[in-house]
Amino acid sequence: MVLTNNIQLSPAGFDLATYLAHCQAQVEAALDQALPVVYPEKIYEAMRYSLLGGGKRLRPILCLTTCELVGGTVEMALPTACALEMIHTMSLIHDDLPAMDNDDLRRGKMTNHKVYGEDIAILAGDGLLAYAFEHIATQTRNCPPEALLEVVARLGRAVGAAGLVGGQVMDLDFEGQTNVSVETLHFIHTHKTGALLEACVVCGGIIGGATPLQVQYLTQYAQNIGLAFQIVDDILDLTATREVLGKTAGKDLQAQKITYPRLWGIEESRRQAQNLVDEAKEALMSFGERAKVLVAIADYITTRNY
Ligand code: FPP
Ligand code: MG
């Protein structure tokens, strides 16, 4: 069976909210199926608690959308899309731990360690990270092995010390410091958030058979939306409520984290985010009408309220 979302090929009546809801349901079902509860149940339940606990599913959706954009199918990219959500979820479980941000609310629910204890939460994160790579390797179909190898290599780099881990280390290091340069802040965010978002877009493209030039354009798009996404996150931390966010609001201020609004003010931060979104959309020019979903997702990043 060839799954397709194909909405970007039928411009009439395209509605991003409908498209996102459709993809979310697809990802939700695939994640549920990917991780059944087996012995020892406790760890699988803890992994499932966070993995299936809601969320926008933006990362897997970006992967599926990009794969289709360059001519691949949803079916080819679905295991990688699920793996990306597993990795994102594990990073949030660990980020919420007392040793890191010490948070008690995530995606509108109690954080993993609050429910299962710190020991199990650490292991649930570890389990999800390892399983993500296993899932890609064992479940991907109809994708050339060289492409899959590149996906695994890129993903490993995006989550390790050259990506998420490196960004998180700097984020923790600079907590409470007032004199942080914009370059340092960029480093933190391009690594902590940007690297995985870039992997989502680019890996979807690679699975779908993107040419090197297409990968270059997709990388430019992803890097720009990645930074815009983080600037908006910083703004929302200041302006949105705990109920809407589904996580603690005002946390950056409380933890004395350096943020874009703190460096630039809210209005300038909004302007910078908009510039990045404009640049992201420009990078898609050569794809023409087919890129309309990625264009709409870029716009959604600055207009979202959670
Ligand atoms: C949320 O940021 C946290 C992240 C985006 C990533 C954190 C990364 C780690 C804990 C490293 C994980 C380890 C591996 C191997 C991938 P935030 O605290 O600014 O946002 P929040 O308000 O949503 O908590
Ligand atoms: Mg946090």
PDB file of C-alpha atoms in Angstrom, residues 18-171:
ATOM      1  CA  THR A  18      -6.564  20.149   8.003  1.00  0.00           C
ATOM      2  CA  TYR A  19      -3.276  18.928   6.588  1.00  0.00           C
ATOM      3  CA  LEU A  20      -1.554  19.029   9.998  1.00  0.00           C
ATOM      4  CA  ALA A  21      -4.466  17.220  11.676  1.00  0.00           C
ATOM      5  CA  HIS A  22      -4.380  14.527   8.991  1.00  0.00           C
ATOM      6  CA  CYS A  23      -0.617  14.005   9.379  1.00  0.00           C
ATOM      7  CA  GLN A  24      -0.845  14.124  13.171  1.00  0.00           C
ATOM      8  CA  ALA A  25      -3.349  11.268  13.140  1.00  0.00           C
ATOM      9  CA  GLN A  26      -1.082   9.284  10.819  1.00  0.00           C
ATOM     10  CA  VAL A  27       1.956   9.838  13.065  1.00  0.00           C
ATOM     11  CA  GLU A  28      -0.041   9.129  16.232  1.00  0.00           C
ATOM     12  CA  ALA A  29      -1.196   5.750  14.861  1.00  0.00           C
ATOM     13  CA  ALA A  30       2.305   4.836  13.647  1.00  0.00           C
ATOM     14  CA  LEU A  31       3.880   5.722  17.024  1.00  0.00           C
ATOM     15  CA  ASP A  32       1.265   3.719  18.889  1.00  0.00           C
ATOM     16  CA  GLN A  33       2.010   0.702  16.706  1.00  0.00           C
ATOM     17  CA  ALA A  34       5.776   1.176  16.829  1.00  0.00           C
ATOM     18  CA  LEU A  35       6.077   0.797  20.574  1.00  0.00           C
ATOM     19  CA  PRO A  36       3.919  -1.937  22.109  1.00  0.00           C
ATOM     20  CA  VAL A  37       4.157  -2.721  25.822  1.00  0.00           C
ATOM     21  CA  VAL A  38       6.157  -5.913  26.417  1.00  0.00           C
ATOM     22  CA  TYR A  39       8.171  -7.289  29.348  1.00  0.00           C
ATOM     23  CA  PRO A  40       9.450  -5.467  31.430  1.00  0.00           C
ATOM     24  CA  GLU A  41       6.223  -3.458  31.124  1.00  0.00           C
ATOM     25  CA  LYS A  42       7.295  -0.634  33.435  1.00  0.00           C
ATOM     26  CA  ILE A  43       9.866   0.813  31.039  1.00  0.00           C
ATOM     27  CA  TYR A  44       7.651   0.518  27.956  1.00  0.00           C
ATOM     28  CA  GLU A  45       4.814   2.229  29.811  1.00  0.00           C
ATOM     29  CA  ALA A  46       7.127   5.088  30.798  1.00  0.00           C
ATOM     30  CA  MET A  47       8.360   5.424  27.195  1.00  0.00           C
ATOM     31  CA  ARG A  48       4.800   5.372  25.848  1.00  0.00           C
ATOM     32  CA  TYR A  49       3.590   7.839  28.484  1.00  0.00           C
ATOM     33  CA  SER A  50       5.745  10.598  27.011  1.00  0.00           C
ATOM     34  CA  LEU A  51       5.803   9.448  23.401  1.00  0.00           C
ATOM     35  CA  LEU A  52       2.032   9.291  23.083  1.00  0.00           C
ATOM     36  CA  GLY A  53       1.392  12.241  25.349  1.00  0.00           C
ATOM     37  CA  GLY A  54       0.313  14.748  22.715  1.00  0.00           C
ATOM     38  CA  GLY A  55       2.492  17.365  21.050  1.00  0.00           C
ATOM     39  CA  LYS A  56       2.275  19.150  17.721  1.00  0.00           C
ATOM     40  CA  ARG A  57       4.216  16.398  15.901  1.00  0.00           C
ATOM     41  CA  LEU A  58       5.826  19.117  13.819  1.00  0.00           C
ATOM     42  CA  ARG A  59       9.114  17.241  13.427  1.00  0.00           C
ATOM     43  CA  PRO A  60       7.700  14.029  11.943  1.00  0.00           C
ATOM     44  CA  ILE A  61       5.309  16.044   9.785  1.00  0.00           C
ATOM     45  CA  LEU A  62       8.228  18.032   8.344  1.00  0.00           C
ATOM     46  CA  CYS A  63       9.962  14.760   7.496  1.00  0.00           C
ATOM     47  CA  LEU A  64       6.899  13.273   5.751  1.00  0.00           C
ATOM     48  CA  THR A  65       6.121  16.481   3.881  1.00  0.00           C
ATOM     49  CA  THR A  66       9.649  16.913   2.593  1.00  0.00           C
ATOM     50  CA  CYS A  67       9.853  13.306   1.469  1.00  0.00           C
ATOM     51  CA  GLU A  68       6.698  13.739  -0.600  1.00  0.00           C
ATOM     52  CA  LEU A  69       7.854  17.100  -1.920  1.00  0.00           C
ATOM     53  CA  VAL A  70      10.852  15.512  -3.664  1.00  0.00           C
ATOM     54  CA  GLY A  71       8.903  12.553  -5.002  1.00  0.00           C
ATOM     55  CA  GLY A  72       9.018   9.982  -2.189  1.00  0.00           C
ATOM     56  CA  THR A  73       6.078   8.458  -0.336  1.00  0.00           C
ATOM     57  CA  VAL A  74       4.791   8.794   3.219  1.00  0.00           C
ATOM     58  CA  GLU A  75       5.328   5.075   3.684  1.00  0.00           C
ATOM     59  CA  MET A  76       9.069   5.410   2.972  1.00  0.00           C
ATOM     60  CA  ALA A  77       9.535   8.187   5.533  1.00  0.00           C
ATOM     61  CA  LEU A  78       7.158   7.073   8.303  1.00  0.00           C
ATOM     62  CA  PRO A  79       9.695   5.023  10.346  1.00  0.00           C
ATOM     63  CA  THR A  80      12.168   7.921  10.291  1.00  0.00           C
ATOM     64  CA  ALA A  81       9.383  10.380  11.111  1.00  0.00           C
ATOM     65  CA  CYS A  82       8.472   8.258  14.158  1.00  0.00           C
ATOM     66  CA  ALA A  83      12.133   7.994  15.145  1.00  0.00           C
ATOM     67  CA  LEU A  84      12.446  11.784  15.044  1.00  0.00           C
ATOM     68  CA  GLU A  85       9.519  12.103  17.428  1.00  0.00           C
ATOM     69  CA  MET A  86      11.075   9.452  19.716  1.00  0.00           C
ATOM     70  CA  ILE A  87      14.313  11.424  19.818  1.00  0.00           C
ATOM     71  CA  HIS A  88      12.532  14.726  20.384  1.00  0.00           C
ATOM     72  CA  THR A  89      10.502  13.148  23.199  1.00  0.00           C
ATOM     73  CA  MET A  90      13.569  11.669  24.875  1.00  0.00           C
ATOM     74  CA  SER A  91      15.278  15.065  24.795  1.00  0.00           C
ATOM     75  CA  LEU A  92      12.252  16.600  26.540  1.00  0.00           C
ATOM     76  CA  ILE A  93      12.153  13.837  29.197  1.00  0.00           C
ATOM     77  CA  HIS A  94      15.803  14.490  30.000  1.00  0.00           C
ATOM     78  CA  ASP A  95      15.440  18.277  29.720  1.00  0.00           C
ATOM     79  CA  ASP A  96      12.694  18.200  32.375  1.00  0.00           C
ATOM     80  CA  LEU A  97      14.769  16.210  34.901  1.00  0.00           C
ATOM     81  CA  PRO A  98      15.741  17.874  38.191  1.00  0.00           C
ATOM     82  CA  ALA A  99      19.389  17.866  37.064  1.00  0.00           C
ATOM     83  CA  MET A 100      18.427  19.980  34.048  1.00  0.00           C
ATOM     84  CA  ASP A 101      15.361  22.271  33.933  1.00  0.00           C
ATOM     85  CA  ASN A 102      13.508  20.577  36.802  1.00  0.00           C
ATOM     86  CA  ASP A 103      10.046  20.906  35.286  1.00  0.00           C
ATOM     87  CA  ASP A 104       6.830  19.231  36.375  1.00  0.00           C
ATOM     88  CA  LEU A 105       4.577  19.886  33.374  1.00  0.00           C
ATOM     89  CA  ARG A 106       5.035  18.828  29.744  1.00  0.00           C
ATOM     90  CA  ARG A 107       2.479  18.634  26.958  1.00  0.00           C
ATOM     91  CA  GLY A 108      -0.209  19.376  29.542  1.00  0.00           C
ATOM     92  CA  LYS A 109       0.704  16.371  31.707  1.00  0.00           C
ATOM     93  CA  MET A 110       3.029  15.622  34.610  1.00  0.00           C
ATOM     94  CA  THR A 111       6.609  15.148  33.442  1.00  0.00           C
ATOM     95  CA  ASN A 112       7.946  11.620  33.107  1.00  0.00           C
ATOM     96  CA  HIS A 113      10.094  11.659  36.265  1.00  0.00           C
ATOM     97  CA  LYS A 114       7.162  12.999  38.323  1.00  0.00           C
ATOM     98  CA  VAL A 115       5.160   9.923  37.337  1.00  0.00           C
ATOM     99  CA  TYR A 116       7.800   7.174  37.095  1.00  0.00           C
ATOM    100  CA  GLY A 117      10.706   8.532  39.164  1.00  0.00           C
ATOM    101  CA  GLU A 118      14.031   9.901  37.989  1.00  0.00           C
ATOM    102  CA  ASP A 119      15.678   6.529  37.474  1.00  0.00           C
ATOM    103  CA  ILE A 120      12.974   5.270  35.119  1.00  0.00           C
ATOM    104  CA  ALA A 121      12.702   8.634  33.344  1.00  0.00           C
ATOM    105  CA  ILE A 122      16.417   8.556  32.511  1.00  0.00           C
ATOM    106  CA  LEU A 123      16.068   5.000  31.235  1.00  0.00           C
ATOM    107  CA  ALA A 124      12.890   5.806  29.298  1.00  0.00           C
ATOM    108  CA  GLY A 125      14.847   8.519  27.480  1.00  0.00           C
ATOM    109  CA  ASP A 126      17.732   6.158  26.803  1.00  0.00           C
ATOM    110  CA  GLY A 127      15.320   3.476  25.593  1.00  0.00           C
ATOM    111  CA  LEU A 128      13.615   5.871  23.181  1.00  0.00           C
ATOM    112  CA  LEU A 129      16.916   7.116  21.772  1.00  0.00           C
ATOM    113  CA  ALA A 130      18.225   3.632  21.045  1.00  0.00           C
ATOM    114  CA  TYR A 131      14.887   2.404  19.734  1.00  0.00           C
ATOM    115  CA  ALA A 132      14.667   5.345  17.322  1.00  0.00           C
ATOM    116  CA  PHE A 133      17.717   4.117  15.425  1.00  0.00           C
ATOM    117  CA  GLU A 134      16.597   0.484  15.577  1.00  0.00           C
ATOM    118  CA  HIS A 135      13.206   1.507  14.213  1.00  0.00           C
ATOM    119  CA  ILE A 136      14.703   3.289  11.197  1.00  0.00           C
ATOM    120  CA  ALA A 137      17.015   0.385  10.419  1.00  0.00           C
ATOM    121  CA  THR A 138      14.416  -2.362  10.741  1.00  0.00           C
ATOM    122  CA  GLN A 139      11.219  -0.724   9.490  1.00  0.00           C
ATOM    123  CA  THR A 140      12.189   1.418   6.499  1.00  0.00           C
ATOM    124  CA  ARG A 141      11.108   0.006   3.129  1.00  0.00           C
ATOM    125  CA  ASN A 142      11.825   0.969  -0.482  1.00  0.00           C
ATOM    126  CA  CYS A 143      14.658   3.326   0.351  1.00  0.00           C
ATOM    127  CA  PRO A 144      18.171   2.737  -1.062  1.00  0.00           C
ATOM    128  CA  PRO A 145      20.549   1.529   1.695  1.00  0.00           C
ATOM    129  CA  GLU A 146      23.037   4.354   0.971  1.00  0.00           C
ATOM    130  CA  ALA A 147      20.298   6.925   1.564  1.00  0.00           C
ATOM    131  CA  LEU A 148      19.316   5.231   4.812  1.00  0.00           C
ATOM    132  CA  LEU A 149      22.929   5.163   5.964  1.00  0.00           C
ATOM    133  CA  GLU A 150      23.174   8.901   5.353  1.00  0.00           C
ATOM    134  CA  VAL A 151      19.967   9.457   7.329  1.00  0.00           C
ATOM    135  CA  VAL A 152      21.337   7.498  10.297  1.00  0.00           C
ATOM    136  CA  ALA A 153      24.658   9.365  10.154  1.00  0.00           C
ATOM    137  CA  ARG A 154      22.982  12.771   9.972  1.00  0.00           C
ATOM    138  CA  LEU A 155      20.600  11.920  12.776  1.00  0.00           C
ATOM    139  CA  GLY A 156      23.404  10.661  15.016  1.00  0.00           C
ATOM    140  CA  ARG A 157      25.291  13.893  14.450  1.00  0.00           C
ATOM    141  CA  ALA A 158      22.199  16.030  15.059  1.00  0.00           C
ATOM    142  CA  VAL A 159      21.516  14.519  18.487  1.00  0.00           C
ATOM    143  CA  GLY A 160      25.088  14.106  19.765  1.00  0.00           C
ATOM    144  CA  ALA A 161      27.651  16.589  21.062  1.00  0.00           C
ATOM    145  CA  ALA A 162      27.733  18.257  17.623  1.00  0.00           C
ATOM    146  CA  GLY A 163      23.999  18.975  17.935  1.00  0.00           C
ATOM    147  CA  LEU A 164      21.377  18.719  20.686  1.00  0.00           C
ATOM    148  CA  VAL A 165      23.743  17.598  23.423  1.00  0.00           C
ATOM    149  CA  GLY A 166      26.246  20.375  22.635  1.00  0.00           C
ATOM    150  CA  GLY A 167      23.479  22.996  22.581  1.00  0.00           C
ATOM    151  CA  GLN A 168      22.051  21.780  25.868  1.00  0.00           C
ATOM    152  CA  VAL A 169      25.473  21.883  27.545  1.00  0.00           C
ATOM    153  CA  MET A 170      25.896  25.524  26.533  1.00  0.00           C
ATOM    154  CA  ASP A 171      22.320  26.315  27.566  1.00  0.00           C
TER     155      ASP A 171
END
